[in-house]
Amino acid sequence: MGPRGLFLGRAAAITAAALCLAAAEPADSPVNVPEPPGLYTGPQRGYTPPTLKGAHVVDGAAVAEMIAGPDKPVLIDVAPRERKPANFPEGRLWLPVHPSIPGAVWLPNAGAAPLPPEREALFFSRVEQLTGGDKGKPIVVFCHVECWGSWNAGKRLVDKGYTAVNWFPMGVEGWQDFHETRNLTEDPEWKQATGP
């Protein structure tokens, strides 16, 4: 191939890459992801909006301040359970750990969408128990960084009439940058309803 052919080939590759990037906007953009009108039904991992209408978006310092304050928030971790790797050696004991914010309640996949109606009802029931039925009680929902699950959980609570929902989009990774974590076990009621 001559220099002209090489140049045209490279130009075509650059143009194709630019078109792919343009087509990916804004869903793959870490800066300009719009809020969907309802719950997000795509993969839970991915860039999220910078906002959650009806909720406060908070950072790790704000979460720590709330925890240290007089009106302690209900901390709800909705991160999915770890999956055993496909190449995990047979016969070895699988003991995943789930580091999280100390004092949090872990409801794995409670931010999934769609969520079966009985699971959604259980989610609301657990939140009602944890808040003592007070819809003005501060709640912090989180997962991992770039996790739609926590966004969806916050959206569900806002839509249900909770008025002090705080969404912590940096999740456990944002917390452990400056604070200690504690390994959590799954909420017993949530786990029991999941079955074996």
PDB file of C-alpha atoms in Angstrom:
ATOM      1  CA  MET A   1       0.000   0.000   0.000  1.00  0.00           C
ATOM      2  CA  GLY A   2       1.381   3.414  -0.972  1.00  0.00           C
ATOM      3  CA  PRO A   3       1.574   6.520   1.232  1.00  0.00           C
ATOM      4  CA  ARG A   4      -1.714   7.848  -0.150  1.00  0.00           C
ATOM      5  CA  GLY A   5      -3.526   4.560   0.683  1.00  0.00           C
ATOM      6  CA  LEU A   6      -1.995   4.505   4.164  1.00  0.00           C
ATOM      7  CA  PHE A   7      -3.095   8.106   4.739  1.00  0.00           C
ATOM      8  CA  LEU A   8      -6.651   7.393   3.546  1.00  0.00           C
ATOM      9  CA  GLY A   9      -6.817   4.255   5.726  1.00  0.00           C
ATOM     10  CA  ARG A  10      -5.739   6.195   8.809  1.00  0.00           C
ATOM     11  CA  ALA A  11      -8.149   9.036   8.030  1.00  0.00           C
ATOM     12  CA  ALA A  12     -11.004   6.538   7.700  1.00  0.00           C
ATOM     13  CA  ALA A  13     -10.091   4.916  11.039  1.00  0.00           C
ATOM     14  CA  ILE A  14      -9.956   8.299  12.798  1.00  0.00           C
ATOM     15  CA  THR A  15     -13.297   9.319  11.300  1.00  0.00           C
ATOM     16  CA  ALA A  16     -14.896   6.019  12.362  1.00  0.00           C
ATOM     17  CA  ALA A  17     -13.568   6.409  15.907  1.00  0.00           C
ATOM     18  CA  ALA A  18     -14.878   9.983  16.105  1.00  0.00           C
ATOM     19  CA  LEU A  19     -18.312   8.872  14.900  1.00  0.00           C
ATOM     20  CA  CYS A  20     -18.388   6.092  17.517  1.00  0.00           C
ATOM     21  CA  LEU A  21     -17.534   8.576  20.262  1.00  0.00           C
ATOM     22  CA  ALA A  22     -20.157  11.038  19.040  1.00  0.00           C
ATOM     23  CA  ALA A  23     -22.791   8.304  18.917  1.00  0.00           C
ATOM     24  CA  ALA A  24     -21.926   7.363  22.495  1.00  0.00           C
ATOM     25  CA  GLU A  25     -22.723  10.846  23.826  1.00  0.00           C
ATOM     26  CA  PRO A  26     -24.225  11.586  26.256  1.00  0.00           C
ATOM     27  CA  ALA A  27     -24.887   8.119  27.733  1.00  0.00           C
ATOM     28  CA  ASP A  28     -21.188   7.252  27.984  1.00  0.00           C
ATOM     29  CA  SER A  29     -20.108  10.731  29.037  1.00  0.00           C
ATOM     30  CA  PRO A  30     -18.935  11.190  32.617  1.00  0.00           C
ATOM     31  CA  VAL A  31     -19.954  14.840  32.391  1.00  0.00           C
ATOM     32  CA  ASN A  32     -23.258  15.086  30.557  1.00  0.00           C
ATOM     33  CA  VAL A  33     -25.508  12.151  31.500  1.00  0.00           C
ATOM     34  CA  PRO A  34     -29.135  13.320  31.722  1.00  0.00           C
ATOM     35  CA  GLU A  35     -31.548  12.023  34.316  1.00  0.00           C
ATOM     36  CA  PRO A  36     -33.959   9.519  32.796  1.00  0.00           C
ATOM     37  CA  PRO A  37     -37.664  10.275  33.314  1.00  0.00           C
ATOM     38  CA  GLY A  38     -38.089   7.147  35.426  1.00  0.00           C
ATOM     39  CA  LEU A  39     -35.893   4.365  36.731  1.00  0.00           C
ATOM     40  CA  TYR A  40     -32.864   3.430  34.674  1.00  0.00           C
ATOM     41  CA  THR A  41     -33.310  -0.070  33.246  1.00  0.00           C
ATOM     42  CA  GLY A  42     -29.892  -0.542  31.633  1.00  0.00           C
ATOM     43  CA  PRO A  43     -26.827  -2.138  33.229  1.00  0.00           C
ATOM     44  CA  GLN A  44     -26.271  -1.065  36.838  1.00  0.00           C
ATOM     45  CA  ARG A  45     -22.622  -0.197  36.205  1.00  0.00           C
ATOM     46  CA  GLY A  46     -22.002   2.916  34.107  1.00  0.00           C
ATOM     47  CA  TYR A  47     -21.785   6.683  34.166  1.00  0.00           C
ATOM     48  CA  THR A  48     -24.648   8.275  36.105  1.00  0.00           C
ATOM     49  CA  PRO A  49     -26.174  11.763  36.075  1.00  0.00           C
ATOM     50  CA  PRO A  50     -24.675  14.386  38.385  1.00  0.00           C
ATOM     51  CA  THR A  51     -28.138  14.974  39.880  1.00  0.00           C
ATOM     52  CA  LEU A  52     -31.120  13.139  41.338  1.00  0.00           C
ATOM     53  CA  LYS A  53     -34.202  15.350  41.365  1.00  0.00           C
ATOM     54  CA  GLY A  54     -35.794  15.479  44.815  1.00  0.00           C
ATOM     55  CA  ALA A  55     -32.643  14.216  46.564  1.00  0.00           C
ATOM     56  CA  HIS A  56     -29.392  15.759  47.752  1.00  0.00           C
ATOM     57  CA  VAL A  57     -26.202  14.619  46.063  1.00  0.00           C
ATOM     58  CA  VAL A  58     -23.555  14.262  48.771  1.00  0.00           C
ATOM     59  CA  ASP A  59     -19.857  13.490  49.038  1.00  0.00           C
ATOM     60  CA  GLY A  60     -17.960  11.461  51.627  1.00  0.00           C
ATOM     61  CA  ALA A  61     -17.363  14.469  53.886  1.00  0.00           C
ATOM     62  CA  ALA A  62     -21.095  15.225  54.016  1.00  0.00           C
ATOM     63  CA  VAL A  63     -21.896  11.589  54.803  1.00  0.00           C
ATOM     64  CA  ALA A  64     -19.315  11.579  57.616  1.00  0.00           C
ATOM     65  CA  GLU A  65     -20.787  14.813  58.978  1.00  0.00           C
ATOM     66  CA  MET A  66     -24.301  13.341  58.971  1.00  0.00           C
ATOM     67  CA  ILE A  67     -23.091  10.196  60.738  1.00  0.00           C
ATOM     68  CA  ALA A  68     -21.380  12.309  63.407  1.00  0.00           C
ATOM     69  CA  GLY A  69     -24.424  14.564  63.848  1.00  0.00           C
ATOM     70  CA  PRO A  70     -27.377  14.229  66.182  1.00  0.00           C
ATOM     71  CA  ASP A  71     -29.880  12.935  63.584  1.00  0.00           C
ATOM     72  CA  LYS A  72     -28.013   9.886  62.304  1.00  0.00           C
ATOM     73  CA  PRO A  73     -29.018   8.881  58.780  1.00  0.00           C
ATOM     74  CA  VAL A  74     -30.163   5.460  57.684  1.00  0.00           C
ATOM     75  CA  LEU A  75     -27.362   4.139  55.469  1.00  0.00           C
ATOM     76  CA  ILE A  76     -28.574   1.845  52.685  1.00  0.00           C
ATOM     77  CA  ASP A  77     -26.053  -0.046  50.584  1.00  0.00           C
ATOM     78  CA  VAL A  78     -27.617  -1.549  47.443  1.00  0.00           C
ATOM     79  CA  ALA A  79     -24.441  -2.986  45.882  1.00  0.00           C
ATOM     80  CA  PRO A  80     -24.917  -6.359  44.208  1.00  0.00           C
ATOM     81  CA  ARG A  81     -23.368  -9.474  45.721  1.00  0.00           C
ATOM     82  CA  GLU A  82     -19.973 -10.510  44.402  1.00  0.00           C
ATOM     83  CA  ARG A  83     -20.190 -13.261  41.810  1.00  0.00           C
ATOM     84  CA  LYS A  84     -17.871 -16.215  41.957  1.00  0.00           C
ATOM     85  CA  PRO A  85     -15.448 -15.954  39.017  1.00  0.00           C
ATOM     86  CA  ALA A  86     -16.051 -18.551  36.311  1.00  0.00           C
ATOM     87  CA  ASN A  87     -12.443 -19.750  36.609  1.00  0.00           C
ATOM     88  CA  PHE A  88     -12.540 -20.048  40.417  1.00  0.00           C
ATOM     89  CA  PRO A  89     -10.808 -23.339  41.358  1.00  0.00           C
ATOM     90  CA  GLU A  90     -13.266 -26.105  42.140  1.00  0.00           C
ATOM     91  CA  GLY A  91     -13.110 -27.309  45.716  1.00  0.00           C
ATOM     92  CA  ARG A  92     -11.813 -23.995  47.077  1.00  0.00           C
ATOM     93  CA  LEU A  93     -13.926 -22.178  49.617  1.00  0.00           C
ATOM     94  CA  TRP A  94     -15.623 -19.048  48.193  1.00  0.00           C
ATOM     95  CA  LEU A  95     -15.701 -16.429  50.943  1.00  0.00           C
ATOM     96  CA  PRO A  96     -16.483 -13.038  49.416  1.00  0.00           C
ATOM     97  CA  VAL A  97     -16.438 -10.006  51.692  1.00  0.00           C
ATOM     98  CA  HIS A  98     -18.454  -6.841  51.308  1.00  0.00           C
ATOM     99  CA  PRO A  99     -16.693  -3.745  52.668  1.00  0.00           C
ATOM    100  CA  SER A 100     -19.071  -0.863  53.299  1.00  0.00           C
ATOM    101  CA  ILE A 101     -19.760   2.155  55.461  1.00  0.00           C
ATOM    102  CA  PRO A 102     -19.968   1.074  59.114  1.00  0.00           C
ATOM    103  CA  GLY A 103     -23.583   0.921  60.279  1.00  0.00           C
ATOM    104  CA  ALA A 104     -25.049   0.518  56.806  1.00  0.00           C
ATOM    105  CA  VAL A 105     -27.787  -1.960  55.953  1.00  0.00           C
ATOM    106  CA  TRP A 106     -26.970  -4.034  52.880  1.00  0.00           C
ATOM    107  CA  LEU A 107     -29.882  -4.761  50.540  1.00  0.00           C
ATOM    108  CA  PRO A 108     -28.122  -6.265  47.499  1.00  0.00           C
ATOM    109  CA  ASN A 109     -29.600  -5.296  44.133  1.00  0.00           C
ATOM    110  CA  ALA A 110     -32.379  -3.197  45.672  1.00  0.00           C
ATOM    111  CA  GLY A 111     -31.601  -0.639  42.984  1.00  0.00           C
ATOM    112  CA  ALA A 112     -32.144  -3.015  40.090  1.00  0.00           C
ATOM    113  CA  ALA A 113     -34.793  -2.093  37.546  1.00  0.00           C
ATOM    114  CA  PRO A 114     -37.087  -3.687  36.923  1.00  0.00           C
ATOM    115  CA  LEU A 115     -37.398  -5.062  40.435  1.00  0.00           C
ATOM    116  CA  PRO A 116     -40.044  -7.758  41.014  1.00  0.00           C
ATOM    117  CA  PRO A 117     -43.067  -6.244  42.820  1.00  0.00           C
ATOM    118  CA  GLU A 118     -42.561  -8.382  45.940  1.00  0.00           C
ATOM    119  CA  ARG A 119     -38.913  -7.240  46.176  1.00  0.00           C
ATOM    120  CA  GLU A 120     -39.899  -3.604  45.733  1.00  0.00           C
ATOM    121  CA  ALA A 121     -42.544  -3.993  48.449  1.00  0.00           C
ATOM    122  CA  LEU A 122     -39.928  -5.537  50.748  1.00  0.00           C
ATOM    123  CA  PHE A 123     -37.520  -2.672  49.985  1.00  0.00           C
ATOM    124  CA  PHE A 124     -40.125  -0.113  51.028  1.00  0.00           C
ATOM    125  CA  SER A 125     -41.076  -2.187  54.068  1.00  0.00           C
ATOM    126  CA  ARG A 126     -37.442  -2.403  55.235  1.00  0.00           C
ATOM    127  CA  VAL A 127     -36.911   1.337  54.703  1.00  0.00           C
ATOM    128  CA  GLU A 128     -40.104   2.070  56.662  1.00  0.00           C
ATOM    129  CA  GLN A 129     -38.814  -0.103  59.520  1.00  0.00           C
ATOM    130  CA  LEU A 130     -35.351   1.460  59.418  1.00  0.00           C
ATOM    131  CA  THR A 131     -36.746   5.007  59.476  1.00  0.00           C
ATOM    132  CA  GLY A 132     -39.402   4.246  62.082  1.00  0.00           C
ATOM    133  CA  GLY A 133     -42.015   5.317  59.533  1.00  0.00           C
ATOM    134  CA  ASP A 134     -40.565   8.851  59.399  1.00  0.00           C
ATOM    135  CA  LYS A 135     -40.408   9.958  55.743  1.00  0.00           C
ATOM    136  CA  GLY A 136     -38.358  12.986  56.814  1.00  0.00           C
ATOM    137  CA  LYS A 137     -35.601  10.874  58.385  1.00  0.00           C
ATOM    138  CA  PRO A 138     -32.276  11.343  56.570  1.00  0.00           C
ATOM    139  CA  ILE A 139     -31.399   8.413  54.318  1.00  0.00           C
ATOM    140  CA  VAL A 140     -28.136   7.898  52.435  1.00  0.00           C
ATOM    141  CA  VAL A 141     -28.250   5.483  49.497  1.00  0.00           C
ATOM    142  CA  PHE A 142     -25.059   4.259  47.886  1.00  0.00           C
ATOM    143  CA  CYS A 143     -23.446   1.428  45.990  1.00  0.00           C
ATOM    144  CA  HIS A 144     -20.167   1.587  44.092  1.00  0.00           C
ATOM    145  CA  VAL A 145     -18.868   4.477  42.072  1.00  0.00           C
ATOM    146  CA  GLU A 146     -20.667   4.731  38.700  1.00  0.00           C
ATOM    147  CA  CYS A 147     -23.595   2.628  39.890  1.00  0.00           C
ATOM    148  CA  TRP A 148     -27.132   3.187  38.665  1.00  0.00           C
ATOM    149  CA  GLY A 149     -28.407   0.920  41.444  1.00  0.00           C
ATOM    150  CA  SER A 150     -27.987   3.624  44.086  1.00  0.00           C
ATOM    151  CA  TRP A 151     -29.486   6.245  41.761  1.00  0.00           C
ATOM    152  CA  ASN A 152     -32.539   4.024  41.219  1.00  0.00           C
ATOM    153  CA  ALA A 153     -32.889   3.295  44.951  1.00  0.00           C
ATOM    154  CA  GLY A 154     -32.824   7.017  45.668  1.00  0.00           C
ATOM    155  CA  LYS A 155     -35.336   7.683  42.903  1.00  0.00           C
ATOM    156  CA  ARG A 156     -37.678   5.028  44.317  1.00  0.00           C
ATOM    157  CA  LEU A 157     -37.540   6.661  47.747  1.00  0.00           C
ATOM    158  CA  VAL A 158     -38.112  10.169  46.378  1.00  0.00           C
ATOM    159  CA  ASP A 159     -41.091   8.910  44.353  1.00  0.00           C
ATOM    160  CA  LYS A 160     -42.444   7.225  47.505  1.00  0.00           C
ATOM    161  CA  GLY A 161     -42.462  10.573  49.349  1.00  0.00           C
ATOM    162  CA  TYR A 162     -39.220  10.445  51.351  1.00  0.00           C
ATOM    163  CA  THR A 163     -38.033  14.014  51.736  1.00  0.00           C
ATOM    164  CA  ALA A 164     -34.474  13.657  53.085  1.00  0.00           C
ATOM    165  CA  VAL A 165     -32.925  11.292  50.558  1.00  0.00           C
ATOM    166  CA  ASN A 166     -29.186  11.707  50.071  1.00  0.00           C
ATOM    167  CA  TRP A 167     -27.513  10.032  47.123  1.00  0.00           C
ATOM    168  CA  PHE A 168     -23.804   9.271  47.573  1.00  0.00           C
ATOM    169  CA  PRO A 169     -22.653   8.539  43.999  1.00  0.00           C
ATOM    170  CA  MET A 170     -19.005   7.920  44.925  1.00  0.00           C
ATOM    171  CA  GLY A 171     -20.166   4.927  46.957  1.00  0.00           C
ATOM    172  CA  VAL A 172     -17.979   2.725  49.071  1.00  0.00           C
ATOM    173  CA  GLU A 173     -14.899   3.562  46.983  1.00  0.00           C
ATOM    174  CA  GLY A 174     -15.385   7.265  47.711  1.00  0.00           C
ATOM    175  CA  TRP A 175     -15.874   6.480  51.390  1.00  0.00           C
ATOM    176  CA  GLN A 176     -12.829   4.270  51.835  1.00  0.00           C
ATOM    177  CA  ASP A 177     -10.537   6.912  50.344  1.00  0.00           C
ATOM    178  CA  PHE A 178     -10.766   8.771  53.675  1.00  0.00           C
ATOM    179  CA  HIS A 179     -12.597   6.493  56.134  1.00  0.00           C
ATOM    180  CA  GLU A 180     -12.555   2.970  57.498  1.00  0.00           C
ATOM    181  CA  THR A 181     -14.930   0.383  56.093  1.00  0.00           C
ATOM    182  CA  ARG A 182     -16.480  -2.629  57.773  1.00  0.00           C
ATOM    183  CA  ASN A 183     -17.431  -5.929  56.191  1.00  0.00           C
ATOM    184  CA  LEU A 184     -21.194  -6.219  56.040  1.00  0.00           C
ATOM    185  CA  THR A 185     -23.453  -9.210  55.916  1.00  0.00           C
ATOM    186  CA  GLU A 186     -26.661  -9.072  53.949  1.00  0.00           C
ATOM    187  CA  ASP A 187     -29.751  -7.789  55.726  1.00  0.00           C
ATOM    188  CA  PRO A 188     -31.370 -10.954  57.196  1.00  0.00           C
ATOM    189  CA  GLU A 189     -34.934 -10.143  56.053  1.00  0.00           C
ATOM    190  CA  TRP A 190     -33.734  -9.306  52.552  1.00  0.00           C
ATOM    191  CA  LYS A 191     -31.645 -12.480  52.386  1.00  0.00           C
ATOM    192  CA  GLN A 192     -34.436 -14.695  53.689  1.00  0.00           C
ATOM    193  CA  ALA A 193     -36.771 -13.394  51.017  1.00  0.00           C
ATOM    194  CA  THR A 194     -34.158 -14.142  48.356  1.00  0.00           C
ATOM    195  CA  GLY A 195     -34.113 -17.821  49.204  1.00  0.00           C
ATOM    196  CA  PRO A 196     -31.197 -20.247  48.854  1.00  0.00           C
TER     197      PRO A 196
END
